[in-house]
Coordinates of N, CA and C in Angstrom, one line a residue:
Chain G
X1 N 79.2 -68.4 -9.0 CA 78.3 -68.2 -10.1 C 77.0 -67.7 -9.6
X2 N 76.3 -67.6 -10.8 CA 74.8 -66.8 -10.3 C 73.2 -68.0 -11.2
X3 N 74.1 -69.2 -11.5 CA 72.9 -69.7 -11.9 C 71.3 -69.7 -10.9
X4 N 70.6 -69.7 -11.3 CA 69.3 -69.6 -10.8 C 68.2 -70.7 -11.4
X5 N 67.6 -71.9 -10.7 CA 67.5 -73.1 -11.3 C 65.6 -73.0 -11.6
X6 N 64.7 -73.0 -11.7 CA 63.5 -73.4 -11.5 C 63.2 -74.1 -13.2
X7 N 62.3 -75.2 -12.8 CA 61.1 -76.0 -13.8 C 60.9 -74.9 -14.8
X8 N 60.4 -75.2 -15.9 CA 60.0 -74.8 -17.1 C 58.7 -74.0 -16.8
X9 N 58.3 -75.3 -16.5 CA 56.4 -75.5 -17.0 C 55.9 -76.4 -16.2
X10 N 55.0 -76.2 -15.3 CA 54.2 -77.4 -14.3 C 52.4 -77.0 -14.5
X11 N 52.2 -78.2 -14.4 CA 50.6 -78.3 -14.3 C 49.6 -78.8 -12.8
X12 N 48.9 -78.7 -12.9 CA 47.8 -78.6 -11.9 C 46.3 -78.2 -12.2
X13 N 45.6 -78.8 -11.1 CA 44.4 -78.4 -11.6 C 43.8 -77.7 -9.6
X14 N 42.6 -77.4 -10.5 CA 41.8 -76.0 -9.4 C 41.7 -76.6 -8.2
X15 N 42.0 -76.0 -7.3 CA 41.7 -76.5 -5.8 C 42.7 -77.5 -5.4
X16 N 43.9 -77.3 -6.0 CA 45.0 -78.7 -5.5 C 45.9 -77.6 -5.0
X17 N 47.4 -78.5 -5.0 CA 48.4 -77.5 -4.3 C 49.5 -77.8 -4.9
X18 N 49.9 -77.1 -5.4 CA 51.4 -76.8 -6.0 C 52.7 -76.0 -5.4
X19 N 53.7 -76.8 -5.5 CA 55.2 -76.6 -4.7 C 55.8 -76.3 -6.4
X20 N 56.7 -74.6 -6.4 CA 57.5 -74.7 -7.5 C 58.9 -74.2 -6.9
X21 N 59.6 -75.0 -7.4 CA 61.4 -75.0 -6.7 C 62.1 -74.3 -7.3
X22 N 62.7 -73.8 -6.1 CA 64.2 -72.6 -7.1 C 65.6 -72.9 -6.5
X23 N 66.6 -73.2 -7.4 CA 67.7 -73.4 -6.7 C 68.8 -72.3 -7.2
X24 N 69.5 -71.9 -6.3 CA 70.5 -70.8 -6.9 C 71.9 -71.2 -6.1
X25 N 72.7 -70.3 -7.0 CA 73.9 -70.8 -6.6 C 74.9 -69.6 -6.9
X26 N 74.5 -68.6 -5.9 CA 75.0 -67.4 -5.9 C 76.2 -67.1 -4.5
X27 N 77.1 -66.3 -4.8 CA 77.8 -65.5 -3.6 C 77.2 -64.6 -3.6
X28 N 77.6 -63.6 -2.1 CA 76.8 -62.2 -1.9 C 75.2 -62.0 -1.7
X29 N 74.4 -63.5 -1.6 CA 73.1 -63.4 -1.4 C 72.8 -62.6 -0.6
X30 N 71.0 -62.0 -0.7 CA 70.8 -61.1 0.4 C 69.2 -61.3 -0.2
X31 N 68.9 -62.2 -0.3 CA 67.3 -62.5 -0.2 C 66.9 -63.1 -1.2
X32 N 65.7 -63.5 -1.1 CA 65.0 -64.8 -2.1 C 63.7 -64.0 -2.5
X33 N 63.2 -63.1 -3.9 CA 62.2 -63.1 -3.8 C 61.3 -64.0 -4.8
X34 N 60.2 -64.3 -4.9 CA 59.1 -64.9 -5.8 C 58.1 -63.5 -6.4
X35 N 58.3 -63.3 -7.4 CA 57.4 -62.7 -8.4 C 56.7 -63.4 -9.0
X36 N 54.6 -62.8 -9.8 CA 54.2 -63.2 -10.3 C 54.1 -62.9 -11.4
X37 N 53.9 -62.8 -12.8 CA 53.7 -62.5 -14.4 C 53.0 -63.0 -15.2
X38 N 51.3 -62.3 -15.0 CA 50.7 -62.8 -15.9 C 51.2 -62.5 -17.5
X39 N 50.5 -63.5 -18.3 CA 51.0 -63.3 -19.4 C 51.1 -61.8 -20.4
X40 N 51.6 -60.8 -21.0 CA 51.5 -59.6 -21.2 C 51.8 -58.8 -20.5
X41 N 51.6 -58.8 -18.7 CA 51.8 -58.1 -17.9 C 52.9 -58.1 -17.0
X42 N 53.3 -56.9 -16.4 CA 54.4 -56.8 -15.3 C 54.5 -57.6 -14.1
X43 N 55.9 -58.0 -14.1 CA 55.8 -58.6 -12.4 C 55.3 -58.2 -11.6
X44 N 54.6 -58.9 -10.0 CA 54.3 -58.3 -9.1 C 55.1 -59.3 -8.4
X45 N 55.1 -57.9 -6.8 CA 55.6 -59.1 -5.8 C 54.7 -60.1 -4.9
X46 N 55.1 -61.4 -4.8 CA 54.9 -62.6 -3.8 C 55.3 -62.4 -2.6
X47 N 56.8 -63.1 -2.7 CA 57.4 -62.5 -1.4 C 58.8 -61.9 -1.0
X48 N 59.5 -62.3 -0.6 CA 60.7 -62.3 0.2 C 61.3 -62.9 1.4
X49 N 62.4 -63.4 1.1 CA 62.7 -64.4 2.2 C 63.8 -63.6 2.5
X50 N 65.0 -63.8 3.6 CA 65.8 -63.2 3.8 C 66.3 -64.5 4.8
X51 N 65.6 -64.8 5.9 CA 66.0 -66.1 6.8 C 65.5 -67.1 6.5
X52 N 66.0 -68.2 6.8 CA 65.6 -69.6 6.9 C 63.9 -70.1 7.2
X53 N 63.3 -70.9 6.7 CA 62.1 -70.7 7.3 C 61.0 -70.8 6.5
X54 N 59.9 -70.5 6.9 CA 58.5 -70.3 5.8 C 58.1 -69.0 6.2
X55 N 57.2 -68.6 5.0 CA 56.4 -67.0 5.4 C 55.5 -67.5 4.8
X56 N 54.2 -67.2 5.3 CA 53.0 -67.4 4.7 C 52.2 -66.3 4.4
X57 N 51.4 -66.5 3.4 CA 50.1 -65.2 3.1 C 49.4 -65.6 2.6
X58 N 48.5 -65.8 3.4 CA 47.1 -66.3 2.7 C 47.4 -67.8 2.0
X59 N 47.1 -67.4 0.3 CA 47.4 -68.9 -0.4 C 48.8 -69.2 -0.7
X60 N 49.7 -68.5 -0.6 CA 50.9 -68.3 -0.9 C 51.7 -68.5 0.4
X61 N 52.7 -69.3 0.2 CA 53.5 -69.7 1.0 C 55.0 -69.7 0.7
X62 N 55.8 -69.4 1.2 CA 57.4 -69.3 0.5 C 58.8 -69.7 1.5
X63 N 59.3 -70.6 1.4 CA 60.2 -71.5 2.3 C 61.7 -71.0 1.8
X64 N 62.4 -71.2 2.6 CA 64.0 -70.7 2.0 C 65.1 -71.3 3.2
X65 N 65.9 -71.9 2.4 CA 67.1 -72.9 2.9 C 68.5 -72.0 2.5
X66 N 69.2 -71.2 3.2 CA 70.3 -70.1 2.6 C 71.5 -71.4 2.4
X67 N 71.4 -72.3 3.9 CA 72.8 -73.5 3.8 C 72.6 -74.4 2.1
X68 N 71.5 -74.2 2.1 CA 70.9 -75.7 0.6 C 70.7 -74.8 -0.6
X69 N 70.5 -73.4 -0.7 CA 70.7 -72.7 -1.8 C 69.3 -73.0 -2.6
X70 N 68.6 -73.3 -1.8 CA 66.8 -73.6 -2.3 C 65.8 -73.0 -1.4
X71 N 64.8 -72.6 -2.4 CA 63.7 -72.1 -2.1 C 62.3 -73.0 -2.8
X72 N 61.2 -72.4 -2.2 CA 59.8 -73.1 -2.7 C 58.9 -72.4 -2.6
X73 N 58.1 -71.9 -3.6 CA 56.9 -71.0 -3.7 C 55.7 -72.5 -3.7
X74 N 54.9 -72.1 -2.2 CA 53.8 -72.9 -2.2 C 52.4 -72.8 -2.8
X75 N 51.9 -73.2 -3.4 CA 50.7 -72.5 -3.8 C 49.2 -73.2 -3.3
X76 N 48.2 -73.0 -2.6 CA 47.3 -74.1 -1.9 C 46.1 -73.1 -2.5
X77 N 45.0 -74.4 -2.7 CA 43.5 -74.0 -3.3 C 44.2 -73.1 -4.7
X78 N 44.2 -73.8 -5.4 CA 44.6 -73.3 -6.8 C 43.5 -73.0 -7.7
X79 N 43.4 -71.6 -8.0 CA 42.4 -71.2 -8.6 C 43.0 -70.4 -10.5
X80 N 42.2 -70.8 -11.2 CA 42.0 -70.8 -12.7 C 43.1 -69.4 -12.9
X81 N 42.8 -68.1 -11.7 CA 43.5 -67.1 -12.3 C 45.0 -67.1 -11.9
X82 N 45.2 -68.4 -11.0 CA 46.7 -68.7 -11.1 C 47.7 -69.2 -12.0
X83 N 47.0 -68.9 -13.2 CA 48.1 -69.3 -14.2 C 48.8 -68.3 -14.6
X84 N 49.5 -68.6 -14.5 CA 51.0 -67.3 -14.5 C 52.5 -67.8 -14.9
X85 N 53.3 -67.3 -14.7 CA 54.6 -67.3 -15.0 C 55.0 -67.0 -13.4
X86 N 55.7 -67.6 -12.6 CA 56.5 -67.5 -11.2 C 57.9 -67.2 -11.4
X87 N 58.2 -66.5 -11.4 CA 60.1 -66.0 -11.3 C 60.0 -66.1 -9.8
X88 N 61.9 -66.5 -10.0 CA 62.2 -67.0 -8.2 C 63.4 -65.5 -9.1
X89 N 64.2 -64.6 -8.0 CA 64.8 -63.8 -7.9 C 65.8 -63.5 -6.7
X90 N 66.7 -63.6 -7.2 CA 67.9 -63.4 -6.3 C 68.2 -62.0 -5.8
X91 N 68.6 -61.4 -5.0 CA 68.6 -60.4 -4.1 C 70.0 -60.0 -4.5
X92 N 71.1 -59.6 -5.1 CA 72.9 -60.4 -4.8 C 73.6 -58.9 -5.8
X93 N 74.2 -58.2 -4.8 CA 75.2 -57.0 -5.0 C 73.8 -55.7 -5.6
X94 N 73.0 -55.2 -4.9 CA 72.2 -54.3 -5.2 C 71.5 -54.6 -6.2
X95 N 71.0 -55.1 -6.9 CA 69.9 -55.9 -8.1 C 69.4 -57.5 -7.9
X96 N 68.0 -56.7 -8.5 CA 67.6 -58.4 -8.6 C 67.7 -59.3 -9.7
X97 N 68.3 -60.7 -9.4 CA 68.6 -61.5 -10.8 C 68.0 -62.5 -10.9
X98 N 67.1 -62.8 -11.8 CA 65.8 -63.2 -11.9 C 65.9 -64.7 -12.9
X99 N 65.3 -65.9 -12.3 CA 65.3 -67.2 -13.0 C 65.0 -67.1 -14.3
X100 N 64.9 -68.0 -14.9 CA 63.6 -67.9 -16.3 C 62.4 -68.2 -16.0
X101 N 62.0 -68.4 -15.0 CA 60.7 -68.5 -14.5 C 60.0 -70.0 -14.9
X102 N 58.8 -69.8 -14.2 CA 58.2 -71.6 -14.2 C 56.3 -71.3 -14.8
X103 N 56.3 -71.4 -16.0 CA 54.9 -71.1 -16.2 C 54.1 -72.4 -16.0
X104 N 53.0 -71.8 -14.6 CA 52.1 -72.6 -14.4 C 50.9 -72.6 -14.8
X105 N 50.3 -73.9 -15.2 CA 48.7 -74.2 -15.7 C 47.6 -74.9 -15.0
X106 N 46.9 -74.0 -14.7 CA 46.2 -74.7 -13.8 C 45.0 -75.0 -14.5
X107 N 44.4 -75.8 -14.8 CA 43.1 -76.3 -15.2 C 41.8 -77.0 -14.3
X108 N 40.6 -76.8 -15.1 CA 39.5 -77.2 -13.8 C 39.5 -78.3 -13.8
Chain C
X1 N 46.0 -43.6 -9.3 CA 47.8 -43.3 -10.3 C 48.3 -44.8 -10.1
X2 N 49.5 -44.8 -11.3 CA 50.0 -45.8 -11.5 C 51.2 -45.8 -11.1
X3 N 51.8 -46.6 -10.6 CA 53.3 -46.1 -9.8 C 54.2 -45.8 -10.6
X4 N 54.7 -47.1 -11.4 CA 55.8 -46.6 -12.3 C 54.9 -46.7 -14.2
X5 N 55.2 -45.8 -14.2 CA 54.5 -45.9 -15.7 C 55.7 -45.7 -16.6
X6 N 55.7 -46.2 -17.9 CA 56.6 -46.2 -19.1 C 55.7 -46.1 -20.3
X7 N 56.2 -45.1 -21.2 CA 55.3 -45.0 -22.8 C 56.3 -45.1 -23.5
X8 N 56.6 -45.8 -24.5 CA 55.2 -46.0 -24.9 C 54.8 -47.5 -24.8
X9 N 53.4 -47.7 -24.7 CA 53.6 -49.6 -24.4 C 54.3 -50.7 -25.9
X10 N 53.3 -49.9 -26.9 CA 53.9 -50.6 -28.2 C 54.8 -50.2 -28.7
X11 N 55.9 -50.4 -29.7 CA 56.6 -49.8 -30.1 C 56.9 -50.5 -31.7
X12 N 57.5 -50.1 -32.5 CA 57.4 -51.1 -33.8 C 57.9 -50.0 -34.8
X13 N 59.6 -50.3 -34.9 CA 60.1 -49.6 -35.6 C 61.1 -50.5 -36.5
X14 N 61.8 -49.7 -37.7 CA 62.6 -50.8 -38.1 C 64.0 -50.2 -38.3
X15 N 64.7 -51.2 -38.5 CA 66.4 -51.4 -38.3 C 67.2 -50.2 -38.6
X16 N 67.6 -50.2 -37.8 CA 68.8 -48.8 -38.1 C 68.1 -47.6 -37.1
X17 N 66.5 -47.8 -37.2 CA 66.4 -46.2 -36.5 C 67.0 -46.2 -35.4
X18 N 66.5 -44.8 -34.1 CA 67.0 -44.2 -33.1 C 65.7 -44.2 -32.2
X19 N 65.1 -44.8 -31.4 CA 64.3 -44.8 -30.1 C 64.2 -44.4 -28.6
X20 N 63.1 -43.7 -28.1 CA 63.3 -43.8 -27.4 C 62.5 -44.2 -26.0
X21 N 62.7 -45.2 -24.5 CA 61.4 -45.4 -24.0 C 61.8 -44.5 -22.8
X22 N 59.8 -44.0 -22.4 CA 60.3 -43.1 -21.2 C 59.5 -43.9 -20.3
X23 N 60.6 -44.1 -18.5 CA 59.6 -44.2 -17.5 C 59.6 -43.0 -16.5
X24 N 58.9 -43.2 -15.7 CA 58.6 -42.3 -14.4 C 57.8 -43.3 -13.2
X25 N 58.2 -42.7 -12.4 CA 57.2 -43.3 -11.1 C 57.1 -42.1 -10.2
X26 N 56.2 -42.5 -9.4 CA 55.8 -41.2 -7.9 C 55.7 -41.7 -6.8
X27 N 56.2 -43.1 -7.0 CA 56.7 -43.7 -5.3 C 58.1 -42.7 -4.5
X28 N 58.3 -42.1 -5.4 CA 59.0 -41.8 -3.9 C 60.8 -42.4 -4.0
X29 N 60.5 -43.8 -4.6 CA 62.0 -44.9 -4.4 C 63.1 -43.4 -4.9
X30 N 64.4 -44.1 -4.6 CA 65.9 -43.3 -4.9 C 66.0 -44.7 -5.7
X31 N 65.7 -45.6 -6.7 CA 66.7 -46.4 -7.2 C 65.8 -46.9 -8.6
X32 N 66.1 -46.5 -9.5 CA 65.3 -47.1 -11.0 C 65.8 -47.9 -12.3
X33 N 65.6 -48.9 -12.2 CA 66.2 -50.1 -13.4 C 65.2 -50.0 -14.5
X34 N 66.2 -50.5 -15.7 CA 65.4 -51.2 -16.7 C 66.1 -52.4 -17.1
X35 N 65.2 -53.3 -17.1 CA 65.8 -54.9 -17.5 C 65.0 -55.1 -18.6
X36 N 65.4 -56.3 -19.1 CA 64.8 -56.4 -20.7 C 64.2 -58.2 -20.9
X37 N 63.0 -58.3 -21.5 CA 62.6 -59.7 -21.5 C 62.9 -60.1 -22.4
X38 N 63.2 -61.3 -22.8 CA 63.4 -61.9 -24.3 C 62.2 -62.4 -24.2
X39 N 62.1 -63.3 -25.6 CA 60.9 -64.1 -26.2 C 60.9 -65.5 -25.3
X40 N 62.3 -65.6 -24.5 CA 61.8 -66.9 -23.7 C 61.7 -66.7 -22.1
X41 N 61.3 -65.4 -22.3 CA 60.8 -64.7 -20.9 C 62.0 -64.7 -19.8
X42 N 63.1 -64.5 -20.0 CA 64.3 -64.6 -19.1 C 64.3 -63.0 -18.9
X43 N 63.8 -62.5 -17.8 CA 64.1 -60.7 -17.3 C 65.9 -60.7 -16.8
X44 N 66.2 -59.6 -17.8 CA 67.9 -59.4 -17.2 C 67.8 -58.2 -17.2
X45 N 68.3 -57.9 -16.1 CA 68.9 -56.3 -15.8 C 70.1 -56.3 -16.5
X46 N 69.4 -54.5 -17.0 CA 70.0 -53.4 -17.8 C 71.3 -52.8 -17.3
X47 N 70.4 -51.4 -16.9 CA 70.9 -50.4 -15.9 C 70.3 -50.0 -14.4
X48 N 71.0 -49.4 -13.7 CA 70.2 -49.1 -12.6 C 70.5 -47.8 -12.1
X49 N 69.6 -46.9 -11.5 CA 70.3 -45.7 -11.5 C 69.8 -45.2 -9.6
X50 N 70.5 -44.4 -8.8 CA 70.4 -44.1 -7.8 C 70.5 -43.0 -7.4
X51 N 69.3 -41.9 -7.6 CA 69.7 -40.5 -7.3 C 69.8 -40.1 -8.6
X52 N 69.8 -40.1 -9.5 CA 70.5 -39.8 -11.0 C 71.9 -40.6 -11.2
X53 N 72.5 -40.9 -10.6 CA 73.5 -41.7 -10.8 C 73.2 -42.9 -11.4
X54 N 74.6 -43.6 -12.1 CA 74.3 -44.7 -12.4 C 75.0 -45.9 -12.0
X55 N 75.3 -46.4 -11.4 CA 75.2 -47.8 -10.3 C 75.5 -49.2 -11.0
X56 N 74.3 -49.8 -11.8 CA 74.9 -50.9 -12.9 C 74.6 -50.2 -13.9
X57 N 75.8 -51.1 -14.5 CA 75.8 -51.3 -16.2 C 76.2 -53.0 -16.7
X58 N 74.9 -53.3 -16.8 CA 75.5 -54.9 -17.3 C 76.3 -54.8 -18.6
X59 N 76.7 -56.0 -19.1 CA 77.4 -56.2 -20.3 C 76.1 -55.8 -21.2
X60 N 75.9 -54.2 -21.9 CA 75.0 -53.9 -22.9 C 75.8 -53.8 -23.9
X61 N 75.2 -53.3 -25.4 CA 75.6 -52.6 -26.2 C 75.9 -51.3 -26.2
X62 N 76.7 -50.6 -26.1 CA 76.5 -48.6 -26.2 C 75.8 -48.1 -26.5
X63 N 74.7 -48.6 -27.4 CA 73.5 -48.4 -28.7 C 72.7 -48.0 -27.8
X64 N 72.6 -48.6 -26.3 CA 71.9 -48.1 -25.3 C 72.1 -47.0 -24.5
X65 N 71.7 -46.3 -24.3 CA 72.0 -45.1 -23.5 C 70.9 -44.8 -22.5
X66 N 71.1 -45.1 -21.1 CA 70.0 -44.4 -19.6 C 70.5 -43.2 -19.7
X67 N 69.4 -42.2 -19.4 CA 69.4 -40.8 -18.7 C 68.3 -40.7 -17.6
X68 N 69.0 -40.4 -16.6 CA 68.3 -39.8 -15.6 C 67.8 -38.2 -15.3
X69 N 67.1 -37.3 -15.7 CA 67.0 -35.9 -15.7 C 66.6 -36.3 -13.9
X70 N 66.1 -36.6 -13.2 CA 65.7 -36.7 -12.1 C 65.6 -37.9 -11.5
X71 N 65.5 -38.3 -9.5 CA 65.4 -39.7 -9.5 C 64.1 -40.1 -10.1
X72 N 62.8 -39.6 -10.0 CA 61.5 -40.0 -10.7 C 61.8 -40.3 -12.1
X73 N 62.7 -40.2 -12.8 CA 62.8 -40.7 -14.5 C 64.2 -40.9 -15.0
X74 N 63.7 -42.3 -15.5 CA 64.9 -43.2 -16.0 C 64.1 -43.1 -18.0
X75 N 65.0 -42.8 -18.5 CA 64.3 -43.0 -20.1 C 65.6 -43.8 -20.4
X76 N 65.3 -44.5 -21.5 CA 66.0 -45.6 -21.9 C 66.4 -45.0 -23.6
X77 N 67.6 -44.8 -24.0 CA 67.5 -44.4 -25.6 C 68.4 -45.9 -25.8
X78 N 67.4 -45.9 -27.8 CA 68.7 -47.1 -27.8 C 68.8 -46.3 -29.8
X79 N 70.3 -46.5 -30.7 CA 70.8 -46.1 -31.9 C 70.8 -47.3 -32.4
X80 N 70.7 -47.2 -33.3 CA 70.7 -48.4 -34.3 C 70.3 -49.1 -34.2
X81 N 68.7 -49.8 -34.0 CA 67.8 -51.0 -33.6 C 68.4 -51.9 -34.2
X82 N 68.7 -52.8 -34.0 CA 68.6 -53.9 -34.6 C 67.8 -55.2 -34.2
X83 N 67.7 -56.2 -34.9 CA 66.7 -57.1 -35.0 C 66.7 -58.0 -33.3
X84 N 67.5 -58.2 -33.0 CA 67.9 -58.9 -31.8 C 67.6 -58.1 -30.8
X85 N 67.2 -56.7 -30.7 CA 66.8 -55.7 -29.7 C 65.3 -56.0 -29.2
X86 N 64.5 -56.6 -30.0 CA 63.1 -56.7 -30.0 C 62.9 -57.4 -28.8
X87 N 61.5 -57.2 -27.4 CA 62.1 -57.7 -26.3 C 61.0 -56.9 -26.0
X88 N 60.8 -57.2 -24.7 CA 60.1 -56.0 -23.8 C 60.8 -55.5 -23.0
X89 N 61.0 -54.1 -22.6 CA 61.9 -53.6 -21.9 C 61.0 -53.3 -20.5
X90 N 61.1 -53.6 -19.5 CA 60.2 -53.2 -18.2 C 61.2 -52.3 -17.2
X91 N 60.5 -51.4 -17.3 CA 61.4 -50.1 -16.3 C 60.7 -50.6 -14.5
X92 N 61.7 -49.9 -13.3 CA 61.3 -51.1 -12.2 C 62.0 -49.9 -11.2
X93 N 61.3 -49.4 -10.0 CA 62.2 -48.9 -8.9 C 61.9 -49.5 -7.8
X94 N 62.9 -49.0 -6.8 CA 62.8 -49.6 -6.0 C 63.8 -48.7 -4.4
X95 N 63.2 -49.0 -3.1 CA 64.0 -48.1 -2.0 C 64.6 -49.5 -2.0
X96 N 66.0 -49.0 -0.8 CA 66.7 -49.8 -0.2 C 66.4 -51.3 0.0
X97 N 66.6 -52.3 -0.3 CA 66.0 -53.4 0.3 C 66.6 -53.3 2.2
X98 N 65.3 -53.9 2.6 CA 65.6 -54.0 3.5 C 65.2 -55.3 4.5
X99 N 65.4 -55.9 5.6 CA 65.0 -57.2 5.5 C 63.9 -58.0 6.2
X100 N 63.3 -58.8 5.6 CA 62.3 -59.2 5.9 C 60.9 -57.7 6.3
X101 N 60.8 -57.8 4.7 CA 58.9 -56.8 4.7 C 59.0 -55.8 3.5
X102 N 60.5 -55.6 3.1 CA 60.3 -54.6 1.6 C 59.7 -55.8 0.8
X103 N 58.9 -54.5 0.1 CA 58.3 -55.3 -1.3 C 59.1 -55.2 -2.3
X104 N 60.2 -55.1 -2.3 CA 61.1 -55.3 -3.8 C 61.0 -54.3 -4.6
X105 N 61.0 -54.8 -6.1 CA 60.7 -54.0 -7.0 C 59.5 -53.2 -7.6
X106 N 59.0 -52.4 -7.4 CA 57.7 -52.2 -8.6 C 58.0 -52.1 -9.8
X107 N 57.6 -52.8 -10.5 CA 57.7 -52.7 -12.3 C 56.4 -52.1 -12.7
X108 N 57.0 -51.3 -13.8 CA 55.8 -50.9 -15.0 C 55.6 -52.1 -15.6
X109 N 54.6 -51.1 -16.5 CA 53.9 -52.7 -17.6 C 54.4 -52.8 -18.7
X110 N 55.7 -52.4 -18.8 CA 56.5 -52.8 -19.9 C 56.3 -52.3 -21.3
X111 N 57.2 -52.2 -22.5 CA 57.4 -52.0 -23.3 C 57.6 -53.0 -24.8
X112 N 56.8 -53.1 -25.4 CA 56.9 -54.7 -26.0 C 57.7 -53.8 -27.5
X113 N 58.7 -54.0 -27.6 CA 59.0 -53.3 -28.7 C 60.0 -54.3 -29.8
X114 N 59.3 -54.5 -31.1 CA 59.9 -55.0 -32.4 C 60.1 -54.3 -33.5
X115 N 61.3 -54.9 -33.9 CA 62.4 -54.3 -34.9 C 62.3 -55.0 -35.8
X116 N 61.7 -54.3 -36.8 CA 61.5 -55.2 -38.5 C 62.3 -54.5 -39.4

């Protein structure tokens, strides 16, 4: 199958740190990415995983388990214009197949 | 410049007509999708096209029709709107993935288009 699992909706407030989880459960994987989506506007990209591991940038942080079929978009020093929509996105037969995403609220 | 652009952004037509959206990009990519958002923000790929070719076709309606005149442009036609069509449609290219350091997809800023 190709389900793709993440939260609805999480909250937080400014300058804390937020972990949003993605679990999939795909054959033929070939990478994990995290897109952002402000409201009205187009995805951009976060990151990409491909191996096991953490990648970091800056405030953004992105962890990937290929044996556990889970990933984690980290988010540290959480700032007001981080409220967004997070899609976790599957890599799997030439396209990307994209969660329902996790809209986060961050408040001061 | 904007990488991938799509016109028109609004759109707002009603049932039965014939539509159509156009993108383009000047990245350069060999590979151009259009996926479509619903109202509870779930993005699903459409079509995808590679070189002018066409590569996927998810389970659409026919009502849909991609053309590619070049790889820089994917336009999207759809016949017969109907009410369930309304959605934003975001056009997206992209080169080969490759591993660890492509940036994925570029997406336009999408097409918010409703059928009354």
């Amino acid at each position: 199958g190709q389900n793709i699992d993440q939260p609805t909706e999480m909250t937080a407030t400014e300058g804390a740190i937020v972990q949003i989880n993605c679990t999939y459960q795909t054959s033929g994987f070939n990478g994990l990415f995290w897109y952002q989506q402000h409201a009205g506007e187009a995805p951009t990209f976060l990151s990409y995983n491909v191996l096991d591991g953490l990648e970091e940038k800056g405030r953004f942080s992105s962890f990937l388990s290929r044996s556990k079929g889970y990933s984690y978009l980290l988010l540290k020093e959480l700032q007001m214009k981080d409220s967004a929509s997070y899609l976790c996105a599957d890599y799997n037969t030439d396209k990307l197949i994209f969660g329902t995403g996790t809209r986060l609220q961050v408040f001061p | 410049d904007t990488a991938v652009s799509q016109t028109p952004k609004y759109l707002v037509t009603q049932m039965g007509n014939d539509k159509s959206i156009k993108c383009e990009q000047n990245l350069g990519h060999d590979t151009m999708y259009w996926y479509k958002q619903d109202s509870k923000k779930f993005l699903k790929i459409m079509f995808s096209y590679n070189n002018k070719e066409l590569i996927i076709n998810e389970t659409v309606p026919n009502r849909f029709s991609p053309k590619s005149p070049d790889k820089a442009h994917l336009n999207l036609h759809i016949n017969s709107l109907e009410l369930g069509d309304s959605a934003v449609y975001f056009c997206a290219s992209s080169q080969e993935i490759e591993v660890q350091g492509n940036y994925g997809y570029t997406f336009g800023s999408g097409t918010r288009l409703t059928v009354v």
